[in-house]
PDB file of C-alpha atoms and ligand atoms in Angstrom:
ATOM      1  CA  MET U   1      -6.289  17.296  -6.677  1.00 98.00           C
ATOM      2  CA  ASN U   2      -2.481  16.097  -6.337  1.00 98.00           C
ATOM      3  CA  ILE U   3      -3.248  13.363  -7.363  1.00 98.00           C
ATOM      4  CA  VAL U   4      -0.193  10.052  -6.362  1.00 98.00           C
ATOM      5  CA  ILE U   5      -0.450   6.264  -8.158  1.00 98.00           C
ATOM      6  CA  LEU U   6       1.726   3.888  -6.232  1.00 98.00           C
ATOM      7  CA  GLY U   7       2.295   1.142  -8.564  1.00 98.00           C
ATOM      8  CA  PRO U   8       1.918   2.157 -10.989  1.00 97.00           C
ATOM      9  CA  GLY U   9       0.694  -1.867 -12.718  1.00 95.00           C
ATOM     10  CA  ALA U  10      -2.861  -2.632 -14.643  1.00 94.00           C
ATOM     11  CA  ILE U  11      -5.253  -0.966 -12.277  1.00 96.00           C
ATOM     12  CA  GLY U  12      -3.175   1.154 -11.666  1.00 98.00           C
ATOM     13  CA  ARG U  13      -2.330   2.774 -14.644  1.00 98.00           C
ATOM     14  CA  LEU U  14      -6.469   2.148 -15.323  1.00 98.00           C
ATOM     15  CA  TRP U  15      -6.676   5.158 -12.188  1.00 98.00           C
ATOM     16  CA  ALA U  16      -3.545   7.886 -13.829  1.00 98.00           C
ATOM     17  CA  TYR U  17      -5.661   7.935 -17.171  1.00 98.00           C
ATOM     18  CA  GLN U  18      -9.037   8.287 -16.822  1.00 98.00           C
ATOM     19  CA  LEU U  19      -8.153  11.032 -13.399  1.00 98.00           C
ATOM     20  CA  HIS U  20      -5.202  13.062 -15.472  1.00 98.00           C
ATOM     21  CA  LYS U  21      -8.418  13.016 -17.747  1.00 98.00           C
ATOM     22  CA  ALA U  22     -10.825  13.931 -16.037  1.00 98.00           C
ATOM     23  CA  GLY U  23      -8.394  17.102 -15.158  1.00 98.00           C
ATOM     24  CA  HIS U  24      -6.382  16.474 -11.908  1.00 98.00           C
ATOM     25  CA  GLN U  25      -2.945  16.635 -11.338  1.00 98.00           C
ATOM     26  CA  VAL U  26      -1.182  12.955 -11.277  1.00 98.00           C
ATOM     27  CA  ALA U  27       2.103  11.593 -10.686  1.00 98.00           C
ATOM     28  CA  LEU U  28       3.289   8.194 -10.532  1.00 98.00           C
ATOM     29  CA  TRP U  29       5.558   5.809  -7.720  1.00 98.00           C
ATOM     30  CA  GLY U  30       7.601   3.560  -9.197  1.00 98.00           C
ATOM     31  CA  THR U  31      10.230   1.405  -8.269  1.00 96.00           C
ATOM     32  CA  GLN U  32      11.835   2.628 -11.759  1.00 95.00           C
ATOM     33  CA  PRO U  33      14.318   5.858 -11.843  1.00 96.00           C
ATOM     34  CA  ALA U  34      12.671   9.494 -11.713  1.00 97.00           C
ATOM     35  CA  GLY U  35      11.431  11.423 -14.462  1.00 97.00           C
ATOM     36  CA  GLU U  36       8.785  11.296 -17.138  1.00 98.00           C
ATOM     37  CA  TYR U  37       6.042   8.481 -18.082  1.00 98.00           C
ATOM     38  CA  CYS U  38       4.610   8.198 -20.875  1.00 98.00           C
ATOM     39  CA  LEU U  39       1.055   6.549 -20.486  1.00 98.00           C
ATOM     40  CA  ILE U  40      -1.818   5.007 -23.002  1.00 98.00           C
ATOM     41  CA  GLN U  41      -4.989   3.911 -22.584  1.00 98.00           C
ATOM     42  CA  ASP U  42      -5.866   1.314 -25.317  1.00 98.00           C
ATOM     43  CA  ASP U  43      -5.838   3.720 -28.481  1.00 97.00           C
ATOM     44  CA  LEU U  44      -6.236   7.608 -26.607  1.00 98.00           C
ATOM     45  CA  PRO U  45      -3.827   9.694 -26.967  1.00 98.00           C
ATOM     46  CA  PRO U  46      -0.765   9.540 -24.566  1.00 98.00           C
ATOM     47  CA  ILE U  47      -0.322  11.549 -21.495  1.00 98.00           C
ATOM     48  CA  THR U  48       3.562  12.288 -19.465  1.00 98.00           C
ATOM     49  CA  LEU U  49       3.040  12.230 -16.074  1.00 98.00           C
ATOM     50  CA  ALA U  50       5.990  12.911 -13.599  1.00 98.00           C
ATOM     51  CA  TYR U  51       7.232  10.171 -12.445  1.00 98.00           C
ATOM     52  CA  ASN U  52       8.970   9.373  -8.957  1.00 98.00           C
ATOM     53  CA  GLN U  53       9.651  12.971  -8.509  1.00 98.00           C
ATOM     54  CA  PRO U  54       9.596  13.254  -4.707  1.00 97.00           C
ATOM     55  CA  SER U  55       7.544  16.937  -4.378  1.00 98.00           C
ATOM     56  CA  THR U  56       4.781  14.929  -5.946  1.00 98.00           C
ATOM     57  CA  LEU U  57       4.389  13.302  -2.791  1.00 98.00           C
ATOM     58  CA  GLU U  58       5.139  16.606  -0.768  1.00 98.00           C
ATOM     59  CA  HIS U  59       1.629  18.257  -2.233  1.00 98.00           C
ATOM     60  CA  ALA U  60      -0.348  15.239  -3.030  1.00 98.00           C
ATOM     61  CA  ASP U  61      -3.524  15.273  -1.807  1.00 98.00           C
ATOM     62  CA  LEU U  62      -4.583  11.372  -2.512  1.00 98.00           C
ATOM     63  CA  LEU U  63      -2.178   8.747  -2.644  1.00 98.00           C
ATOM     64  CA  LEU U  64      -3.669   6.009  -4.627  1.00 98.00           C
ATOM     65  CA  VAL U  65      -1.637   2.393  -3.452  1.00 98.00           C
ATOM     66  CA  CYS U  66      -2.538  -0.133  -6.026  1.00 98.00           C
ATOM     67  CA  VAL U  67       0.684  -1.960  -5.278  1.00 98.00           C
ATOM     68  CA  LYS U  68      -0.612  -5.850  -4.536  1.00 97.00           C
ATOM     69  CA  ALA U  69      -1.760  -7.084  -0.711  1.00 97.00           C
ATOM     70  CA  TRP U  70       1.713  -8.411   0.047  1.00 97.00           C
ATOM     71  CA  GLN U  71       3.612  -5.239  -1.068  1.00 97.00           C
ATOM     72  CA  VAL U  72       1.822  -2.980   0.135  1.00 98.00           C
ATOM     73  CA  ALA U  73       4.645  -2.462   3.462  1.00 97.00           C
ATOM     74  CA  THR U  74       7.345  -1.861   1.218  1.00 97.00           C
ATOM     75  CA  ALA U  75       5.885  -0.052  -0.747  1.00 98.00           C
ATOM     76  CA  LEU U  76       4.234   2.571   1.518  1.00 98.00           C
ATOM     77  CA  LEU U  77       6.377   2.852   4.251  1.00 98.00           C
ATOM     78  CA  PRO U  78       9.569   4.371   3.161  1.00 97.00           C
ATOM     79  CA  LEU U  79       7.470   7.406   1.467  1.00 98.00           C
ATOM     80  CA  LEU U  80       5.277   8.010   4.699  1.00 98.00           C
ATOM     81  CA  ASP U  81       7.966  10.460   6.563  1.00 97.00           C
ATOM     82  CA  LYS U  82       7.614  12.442   2.549  1.00 97.00           C
ATOM     83  CA  LEU U  83       3.776  13.124   2.754  1.00 98.00           C
ATOM     84  CA  ALA U  84       1.915  15.426   4.326  1.00 97.00           C
ATOM     85  CA  PRO U  85       0.003  14.704   7.852  1.00 94.00           C
ATOM     86  CA  GLN U  86      -3.504  15.180   6.195  1.00 96.00           C
ATOM     87  CA  THR U  87      -3.181  12.783   2.383  1.00 98.00           C
ATOM     88  CA  ILE U  88      -5.376  10.501   2.312  1.00 98.00           C
ATOM     89  CA  LEU U  89      -4.178   7.173   1.735  1.00 98.00           C
ATOM     90  CA  LEU U  90      -6.572   4.417  -0.307  1.00 98.00           C
ATOM     91  CA  PHE U  91      -6.199   1.324  -1.192  1.00 98.00           C
ATOM     92  CA  ILE U  92      -7.645  -0.791  -4.061  1.00 98.00           C
ATOM     93  CA  HIS U  93      -5.869  -4.533  -4.339  1.00 97.00           C
ATOM     94  CA  ASN U  94      -6.788  -7.968  -4.224  1.00 97.00           C
ATOM     95  CA  GLY U  95      -7.300  -9.712  -0.720  1.00 98.00           C
ATOM     96  CA  MET U  96      -7.257  -8.664   2.589  1.00 98.00           C
ATOM     97  CA  GLY U  97      -5.743  -8.376   6.112  1.00 98.00           C
ATOM     98  CA  ALA U  98      -2.655  -6.061   4.332  1.00 98.00           C
ATOM     99  CA  LEU U  99      -3.212  -3.298   6.575  1.00 98.00           C
ATOM    100  CA  ASP U 100      -3.360  -5.125   9.736  1.00 96.00           C
ATOM    101  CA  THR U 101       0.216  -4.729  10.476  1.00 95.00           C
ATOM    102  CA  LEU U 102      -0.026  -1.512  10.370  1.00 97.00           C
ATOM    103  CA  THR U 103      -2.204   0.668  11.793  1.00 91.00           C
ATOM    104  CA  GLU U 104      -0.120   2.047  14.388  1.00 94.00           C
ATOM    105  CA  GLN U 105       1.709   3.566  11.367  1.00 97.00           C
ATOM    106  CA  LEU U 106      -0.563   4.235   9.530  1.00 98.00           C
ATOM    107  CA  SER U 107      -3.991   5.414  12.157  1.00 95.00           C
ATOM    108  CA  ASN U 108      -3.581   9.700  11.920  1.00 96.00           C
ATOM    109  CA  TYR U 109      -3.775   9.186   8.264  1.00 98.00           C
ATOM    110  CA  PRO U 110      -7.358   9.122   6.408  1.00 98.00           C
ATOM    111  CA  LEU U 111      -7.383   5.705   5.419  1.00 98.00           C
ATOM    112  CA  LEU U 112     -10.153   4.147   2.242  1.00 98.00           C
ATOM    113  CA  MET U 113     -10.850   1.378   0.789  1.00 98.00           C
ATOM    114  CA  ALA U 114     -11.929   0.510  -3.199  1.00 98.00           C
ATOM    115  CA  THR U 115     -12.434  -2.706  -3.841  1.00 98.00           C
ATOM    116  CA  THR U 116     -12.877  -3.014  -8.028  1.00 95.00           C
ATOM    117  CA  THR U 117     -14.107  -5.215 -10.988  1.00 89.00           C
ATOM    118  CA  HIS U 118     -13.087  -3.275 -13.949  1.00 90.00           C
ATOM    119  CA  GLY U 119     -10.260  -5.296 -16.101  1.00 86.00           C
ATOM    120  CA  ALA U 120      -7.026  -4.137 -17.261  1.00 90.00           C
ATOM    121  CA  LEU U 121      -4.196  -5.064 -18.721  1.00 88.00           C
ATOM    122  CA  LYS U 122      -1.006  -3.864 -18.878  1.00 91.00           C
ATOM    123  CA  GLN U 123       0.678  -4.090 -22.762  1.00 93.00           C
ATOM    124  CA  GLY U 124       4.112  -3.298 -22.187  1.00 93.00           C
ATOM    125  CA  ALA U 125       6.027  -1.026 -20.354  1.00 94.00           C
ATOM    126  CA  HIS U 126       3.654   1.991 -20.699  1.00 96.00           C
ATOM    127  CA  HIS U 127       0.036   0.684 -21.868  1.00 98.00           C
ATOM    128  CA  VAL U 128      -3.326  -0.311 -20.534  1.00 98.00           C
ATOM    129  CA  MET U 129      -5.820  -1.834 -21.999  1.00 95.00           C
ATOM    130  CA  HIS U 130      -9.798  -1.240 -20.235  1.00 95.00           C
ATOM    131  CA  THR U 131     -11.327  -5.091 -20.726  1.00 88.00           C
ATOM    132  CA  GLY U 132     -13.580  -4.832 -19.024  1.00 85.00           C
ATOM    133  CA  GLN U 133     -16.430  -2.149 -17.648  1.00 88.00           C
ATOM    134  CA  GLY U 134     -16.811  -2.803 -14.261  1.00 90.00           C
ATOM    135  CA  THR U 135     -17.423  -0.940 -10.795  1.00 94.00           C
ATOM    136  CA  THR U 136     -15.592   0.497  -7.833  1.00 97.00           C
ATOM    137  CA  GLN U 137     -17.108   0.789  -4.252  1.00 98.00           C
ATOM    138  CA  LEU U 138     -15.432   2.479  -1.882  1.00 98.00           C
ATOM    139  CA  GLY U 139     -15.485   2.559   1.854  1.00 98.00           C
ATOM    140  CA  ALA U 140     -13.479   3.964   4.619  1.00 98.00           C
ATOM    141  CA  VAL U 141     -11.804   2.373   7.192  1.00 97.00           C
ATOM    142  CA  ASN U 142     -11.310   4.332   9.745  1.00 97.00           C
ATOM    143  CA  ALA U 143     -12.923   7.827  11.335  1.00 97.00           C
ATOM    144  CA  GLN U 144     -10.616   9.696   9.086  1.00 98.00           C
ATOM    145  CA  GLY U 145     -10.825   8.351   6.518  1.00 98.00           C
ATOM    146  CA  GLU U 146     -14.931   8.460   7.269  1.00 98.00           C
ATOM    147  CA  ARG U 147     -14.540  12.748   6.672  1.00 97.00           C
ATOM    148  CA  CYS U 148     -13.510  11.953   2.847  1.00 98.00           C
ATOM    149  CA  ASP U 149     -16.843   9.913   1.454  1.00 96.00           C
ATOM    150  CA  PHE U 150     -16.430  13.423  -1.023  1.00 98.00           C
ATOM    151  CA  LEU U 151     -14.344  11.702  -3.069  1.00 98.00           C
ATOM    152  CA  VAL U 152     -16.447   9.106  -4.310  1.00 98.00           C
ATOM    153  CA  ASP U 153     -17.649  12.043  -6.384  1.00 98.00           C
ATOM    154  CA  VAL U 154     -14.236  13.202  -7.403  1.00 98.00           C
ATOM    155  CA  LEU U 155     -14.231   9.346  -8.084  1.00 98.00           C
ATOM    156  CA  ASN U 156     -17.488   9.407 -10.196  1.00 97.00           C
ATOM    157  CA  HIS U 157     -16.545  11.956 -11.911  1.00 97.00           C
ATOM    158  CA  ALA U 158     -13.446  10.336 -13.324  1.00 98.00           C
ATOM    159  CA  PHE U 159     -14.105   6.354 -13.575  1.00 97.00           C
ATOM    160  CA  SER U 160     -17.571   5.848 -13.295  1.00 97.00           C
ATOM    161  CA  PRO U 161     -19.762   3.801 -11.845  1.00 98.00           C
ATOM    162  CA  VAL U 162     -18.070   4.719  -8.004  1.00 98.00           C
ATOM    163  CA  LEU U 163     -20.475   3.970  -4.994  1.00 98.00           C
ATOM    164  CA  TRP U 164     -19.609   4.751  -1.422  1.00 98.00           C
ATOM    165  CA  THR U 165     -20.345   1.439   0.935  1.00 98.00           C
ATOM    166  CA  GLU U 166     -21.470   2.200   4.820  1.00 96.00           C
ATOM    167  CA  ASN U 167     -18.969  -1.177   5.029  1.00 97.00           C
ATOM    168  CA  ILE U 168     -16.229  -1.506   3.751  1.00 98.00           C
ATOM    169  CA  HIS U 169     -14.868  -4.624   5.021  1.00 97.00           C
ATOM    170  CA  HIS U 170     -17.908  -6.293   3.476  1.00 97.00           C
ATOM    171  CA  ALA U 171     -18.026  -5.054   0.207  1.00 97.00           C
ATOM    172  CA  LEU U 172     -14.150  -6.722   0.952  1.00 98.00           C
ATOM    173  CA  TRP U 173     -15.543  -9.841   1.821  1.00 98.00           C
ATOM    174  CA  GLN U 174     -17.519 -10.400  -1.560  1.00 97.00           C
ATOM    175  CA  LYS U 175     -14.739  -9.587  -3.287  1.00 97.00           C
ATOM    176  CA  LEU U 176     -12.182 -11.554  -1.658  1.00 98.00           C
ATOM    177  CA  ALA U 177     -14.763 -15.144  -1.692  1.00 98.00           C
ATOM    178  CA  ILE U 178     -15.117 -14.873  -5.738  1.00 97.00           C
ATOM    179  CA  ASN U 179     -11.164 -14.295  -5.681  1.00 97.00           C
ATOM    180  CA  CYS U 180     -10.157 -17.328  -3.595  1.00 98.00           C
ATOM    181  CA  ALA U 181     -13.092 -19.265  -5.775  1.00 98.00           C
ATOM    182  CA  ILE U 182     -10.974 -18.161  -9.016  1.00 98.00           C
ATOM    183  CA  ASN U 183      -7.989 -17.453  -8.419  1.00 98.00           C
ATOM    184  CA  PRO U 184      -6.452 -20.411  -6.957  1.00 98.00           C
ATOM    185  CA  LEU U 185      -8.048 -22.959  -9.293  1.00 98.00           C
ATOM    186  CA  THR U 186      -6.803 -21.082 -12.210  1.00 98.00           C
ATOM    187  CA  ALA U 187      -3.867 -20.762 -11.277  1.00 98.00           C
ATOM    188  CA  ILE U 188      -2.712 -24.592 -10.181  1.00 98.00           C
ATOM    189  CA  ASN U 189      -5.138 -25.565 -14.112  1.00 98.00           C
ATOM    190  CA  ASN U 190      -3.357 -22.923 -16.069  1.00 98.00           C
ATOM    191  CA  CYS U 191      -6.378 -21.745 -17.315  1.00 98.00           C
ATOM    192  CA  ARG U 192      -8.784 -19.549 -18.222  1.00 96.00           C
ATOM    193  CA  ASN U 193     -11.650 -18.693 -16.144  1.00 95.00           C
ATOM    194  CA  GLY U 194     -14.141 -19.774 -18.231  1.00 97.00           C
ATOM    195  CA  GLU U 195     -12.675 -23.242 -18.051  1.00 98.00           C
ATOM    196  CA  LEU U 196     -14.142 -22.969 -14.327  1.00 98.00           C
ATOM    197  CA  MET U 197     -17.984 -22.816 -16.195  1.00 98.00           C
ATOM    198  CA  LYS U 198     -16.823 -26.744 -16.696  1.00 98.00           C
ATOM    199  CA  ALA U 199     -19.433 -29.013 -14.971  1.00 98.00           C
ATOM    200  CA  ASN U 200     -16.029 -31.511 -13.641  1.00 98.00           C
ATOM    201  CA  TYR U 201     -15.289 -28.249 -11.357  1.00 98.00           C
ATOM    202  CA  GLN U 202     -18.563 -27.069  -9.899  1.00 98.00           C
ATOM    203  CA  PRO U 203     -18.378 -29.943  -6.615  1.00 98.00           C
ATOM    204  CA  LEU U 204     -15.144 -28.150  -5.650  1.00 98.00           C
ATOM    205  CA  ILE U 205     -15.887 -24.807  -6.567  1.00 98.00           C
ATOM    206  CA  LYS U 206     -19.534 -25.537  -4.187  1.00 98.00           C
ATOM    207  CA  SER U 207     -17.279 -27.274  -1.463  1.00 98.00           C
ATOM    208  CA  LEU U 208     -15.275 -23.554  -1.497  1.00 98.00           C
ATOM    209  CA  ILE U 209     -17.833 -21.476  -1.324  1.00 98.00           C
ATOM    210  CA  ALA U 210     -19.181 -23.265   1.273  1.00 98.00           C
ATOM    211  CA  GLU U 211     -16.049 -23.218   3.267  1.00 98.00           C
ATOM    212  CA  ILE U 212     -15.700 -19.595   2.840  1.00 98.00           C
ATOM    213  CA  VAL U 213     -19.793 -18.303   3.245  1.00 98.00           C
ATOM    214  CA  SER U 214     -19.318 -21.230   7.369  1.00 98.00           C
ATOM    215  CA  VAL U 215     -15.864 -18.368   8.147  1.00 98.00           C
ATOM    216  CA  MET U 216     -18.614 -15.302   6.672  1.00 98.00           C
ATOM    217  CA  GLN U 217     -20.617 -16.067   8.972  1.00 98.00           C
ATOM    218  CA  ALA U 218     -18.672 -16.374  12.039  1.00 98.00           C
ATOM    219  CA  GLU U 219     -17.478 -13.287  10.627  1.00 98.00           C
ATOM    220  CA  LYS U 220     -20.785 -11.611  11.143  1.00 98.00           C
ATOM    221  CA  ILE U 221     -20.459 -10.923   7.532  1.00 98.00           C
ATOM    222  CA  PRO U 222     -24.281 -10.910   5.947  1.00 97.00           C
ATOM    223  CA  VAL U 223     -24.104 -13.782   3.386  1.00 98.00           C
ATOM    224  CA  ASP U 224     -25.867 -15.728   1.318  1.00 98.00           C
ATOM    225  CA  GLN U 225     -24.482 -18.919  -0.265  1.00 98.00           C
ATOM    226  CA  GLN U 226     -26.849 -19.557  -2.842  1.00 98.00           C
ATOM    227  CA  ALA U 227     -26.567 -15.221  -3.699  1.00 98.00           C
ATOM    228  CA  LEU U 228     -22.690 -16.031  -3.767  1.00 98.00           C
ATOM    229  CA  SER U 229     -22.299 -18.423  -5.820  1.00 98.00           C
ATOM    230  CA  GLU U 230     -24.256 -17.015  -8.452  1.00 98.00           C
ATOM    231  CA  SER U 231     -22.432 -14.130  -8.076  1.00 96.00           C
ATOM    232  CA  ILE U 232     -19.207 -15.591  -9.020  1.00 96.00           C
ATOM    233  CA  CYS U 233     -19.878 -17.954 -11.363  1.00 97.00           C
ATOM    234  CA  ARG U 234     -21.529 -14.196 -13.194  1.00 94.00           C
ATOM    235  CA  VAL U 235     -17.599 -13.210 -12.773  1.00 92.00           C
ATOM    236  CA  ILE U 236     -16.581 -16.251 -14.321  1.00 94.00           C
ATOM    237  CA  GLU U 237     -19.070 -16.178 -17.547  1.00 93.00           C
ATOM    238  CA  ALA U 238     -17.871 -12.013 -17.710  1.00 89.00           C
ATOM    239  CA  THR U 239     -13.968 -12.658 -17.116  1.00 89.00           C
ATOM    240  CA  SER U 240     -14.408 -16.391 -18.884  1.00 92.00           C
ATOM    241  CA  ASP U 241     -11.443 -15.073 -21.729  1.00 90.00           C
ATOM    242  CA  ASN U 242      -9.135 -13.822 -19.325  1.00 89.00           C
ATOM    243  CA  TYR U 243      -6.495 -15.168 -17.196  1.00 92.00           C
ATOM    244  CA  SER U 244      -6.561 -14.814 -13.478  1.00 93.00           C
ATOM    245  CA  SER U 245      -4.031 -12.743 -11.814  1.00 93.00           C
ATOM    246  CA  MET U 246      -3.157 -15.291  -9.678  1.00 96.00           C
ATOM    247  CA  GLN U 247      -2.556 -17.832 -12.890  1.00 97.00           C
ATOM    248  CA  GLN U 248      -0.706 -14.875 -14.433  1.00 94.00           C
ATOM    249  CA  ASP U 249       1.332 -14.796 -11.730  1.00 95.00           C
ATOM    250  CA  VAL U 250       2.173 -18.632 -11.339  1.00 97.00           C
ATOM    251  CA  ALA U 251       2.987 -18.126 -15.626  1.00 96.00           C
ATOM    252  CA  HIS U 252       5.373 -15.598 -15.194  1.00 94.00           C
ATOM    253  CA  GLN U 253       6.839 -17.093 -11.872  1.00 96.00           C
ATOM    254  CA  ARG U 254       6.102 -14.076  -9.991  1.00 94.00           C
ATOM    255  CA  PRO U 255       4.987 -14.337  -5.612  1.00 96.00           C
ATOM    256  CA  THR U 256       0.574 -14.757  -5.790  1.00 97.00           C
ATOM    257  CA  GLU U 257      -1.048 -13.024  -3.266  1.00 97.00           C
ATOM    258  CA  ILE U 258      -2.276 -16.094  -2.381  1.00 98.00           C
ATOM    259  CA  ASP U 259      -1.433 -15.077   1.980  1.00 98.00           C
ATOM    260  CA  PHE U 260      -4.059 -12.391   1.771  1.00 98.00           C
ATOM    261  CA  ILE U 261      -7.118 -14.289  -0.716  1.00 98.00           C
ATOM    262  CA  THR U 262      -7.348 -18.042   0.444  1.00 98.00           C
ATOM    263  CA  GLY U 263      -4.617 -17.732   3.488  1.00 98.00           C
ATOM    264  CA  TYR U 264      -6.855 -14.812   5.058  1.00 98.00           C
ATOM    265  CA  VAL U 265     -10.259 -16.864   4.658  1.00 98.00           C
ATOM    266  CA  ILE U 266      -7.392 -20.117   6.026  1.00 98.00           C
ATOM    267  CA  LYS U 267      -6.630 -17.661   8.910  1.00 98.00           C
ATOM    268  CA  LYS U 268      -9.203 -16.574  10.146  1.00 98.00           C
ATOM    269  CA  ALA U 269     -11.256 -20.121  10.306  1.00 98.00           C
ATOM    270  CA  ALA U 270      -8.238 -21.074  12.689  1.00 98.00           C
ATOM    271  CA  GLN U 271      -9.819 -18.091  14.916  1.00 98.00           C
ATOM    272  CA  HIS U 272     -12.896 -19.536  14.765  1.00 98.00           C
ATOM    273  CA  GLY U 273     -12.217 -22.986  14.865  1.00 98.00           C
ATOM    274  CA  LEU U 274     -13.945 -23.997  11.672  1.00 98.00           C
ATOM    275  CA  ALA U 275     -12.703 -26.192   9.331  1.00 98.00           C
ATOM    276  CA  VAL U 276     -11.175 -25.164   6.200  1.00 98.00           C
ATOM    277  CA  PRO U 277     -10.228 -28.281   4.335  1.00 98.00           C
ATOM    278  CA  VAL U 278     -10.474 -27.383   0.005  1.00 98.00           C
ATOM    279  CA  ASN U 279      -9.191 -24.203   0.619  1.00 98.00           C
ATOM    280  CA  GLN U 280      -6.385 -25.771   2.351  1.00 98.00           C
ATOM    281  CA  SER U 281      -5.319 -28.147   0.127  1.00 98.00           C
ATOM    282  CA  LEU U 282      -5.773 -25.169  -2.651  1.00 98.00           C
ATOM    283  CA  TYR U 283      -3.608 -22.456  -0.198  1.00 98.00           C
ATOM    284  CA  ARG U 284      -0.262 -25.851  -0.246  1.00 98.00           C
ATOM    285  CA  HIS U 285      -0.210 -26.641  -3.875  1.00 98.00           C
ATOM    286  CA  ILE U 286      -0.215 -22.742  -4.627  1.00 98.00           C
ATOM    287  CA  HIS U 287       3.123 -22.048  -2.461  1.00 97.00           C
ATOM    288  CA  SER U 288       4.407 -25.892  -3.643  1.00 97.00           C
ATOM    289  CA  LEU U 289       4.439 -24.134  -7.223  1.00 97.00           C
ATOM    290  CA  GLN U 290       5.880 -20.549  -5.979  1.00 95.00           C
ATOM    291  CA  GLN U 291       8.812 -22.562  -3.785  1.00 93.00           C
ATOM    292  CA  ARG U 292       9.731 -23.087  -7.408  1.00 92.00           C
ATOM    293  CA  TRP U 293      10.670 -19.300  -8.063  1.00 91.00           C
ATOM    294  CA  ILE U 294      10.600 -18.509  -3.942  1.00 83.00           C
ATOM    295  CA  PRO U 295      13.276 -20.563  -2.034  1.00 72.00           C
TER     296      PRO U 295
HETATM  297  O1  LIG L 301     -10.537 -10.923  -9.280  1.00 53.29           O
HETATM  298  C1  LIG L 301     -10.103 -11.638  -9.695  1.00 53.29           C
HETATM  299  C2  LIG L 301      -7.894 -11.568 -10.156  1.00 53.29           C
HETATM  300  O2  LIG L 301      -8.127 -12.076 -11.238  1.00 53.29           O
HETATM  301  O3  LIG L 301      -7.670 -10.857  -9.704  1.00 53.29           O
HETATM  302  C3  LIG L 301     -11.057 -11.950 -10.626  1.00 53.29           C
HETATM  303  C4  LIG L 301     -12.601 -11.348 -10.746  1.00 53.29           C
HETATM  304  C5  LIG L 301     -10.649 -13.439 -10.954  1.00 53.29           C
HETATM  305  C6  LIG L 301     -10.586 -11.610 -12.481  1.00 53.29           C
HETATM  306  O4  LIG L 301     -10.102 -12.526 -12.986  1.00 53.29           O
END
């Protein structure tokens, strides 16, 4: 397939490398000047990919959108008039709600979303480290997307395991809950994910989970509080040496994904008349940190 990766961050670079290795024609799109881009994964041989070359967009069968949730609209909308109408748009990012304001502009494209638990770390301008083996869940967002379930085989062949899910919304909520429990706390306390295993964090994490579960239930998302707590514990343990993406954003004074993670839960809670005070206080805390570099 002709595949363009929009947003060569850590996850974008990982998919680019793996898809190229599987024999696809892969190109990148980002914010640097057009040219060629040398990409290295771990200690594997370097590969060279086209970068910001308009013809790659015109011929794209698949656009893999790997920018952060808050960047989706500004990164994608200027590219739409260069894409063929049948180009499949597949989004991979933390958080939910990024497509809510784009439904009109995107409604004719096959739309899919994926959520992944692979660990990836950008090193310098051209390198990515695969820091943890994970799973990717893939599902359709609209009827045209449902006709693209063949993509699960394409992606599985490149970077397994990839599972097709009939309700990607459910999978995205599960990942959202994990991010709500880990990301703001690690960013505020400037610590690795593993710190959250300590006893002093347990009451706070328990309250966060209880609030998120109440919102998920109101949204009719199947959820079991005990199972969700256990899965959050497993992610904390499995990624204990890692810094979360929000800790990294705060440490490097970049905008965080808080509006699409905790902010999404707060928005949904308000729609159901539910109180989520613990999430709200973390949301305010992250915003007050961000105000130091985003006026
Ligand atoms: O997705 C993550 C993130 O950092 O954004 C987790 C799962 C919390 C791993 O760090």
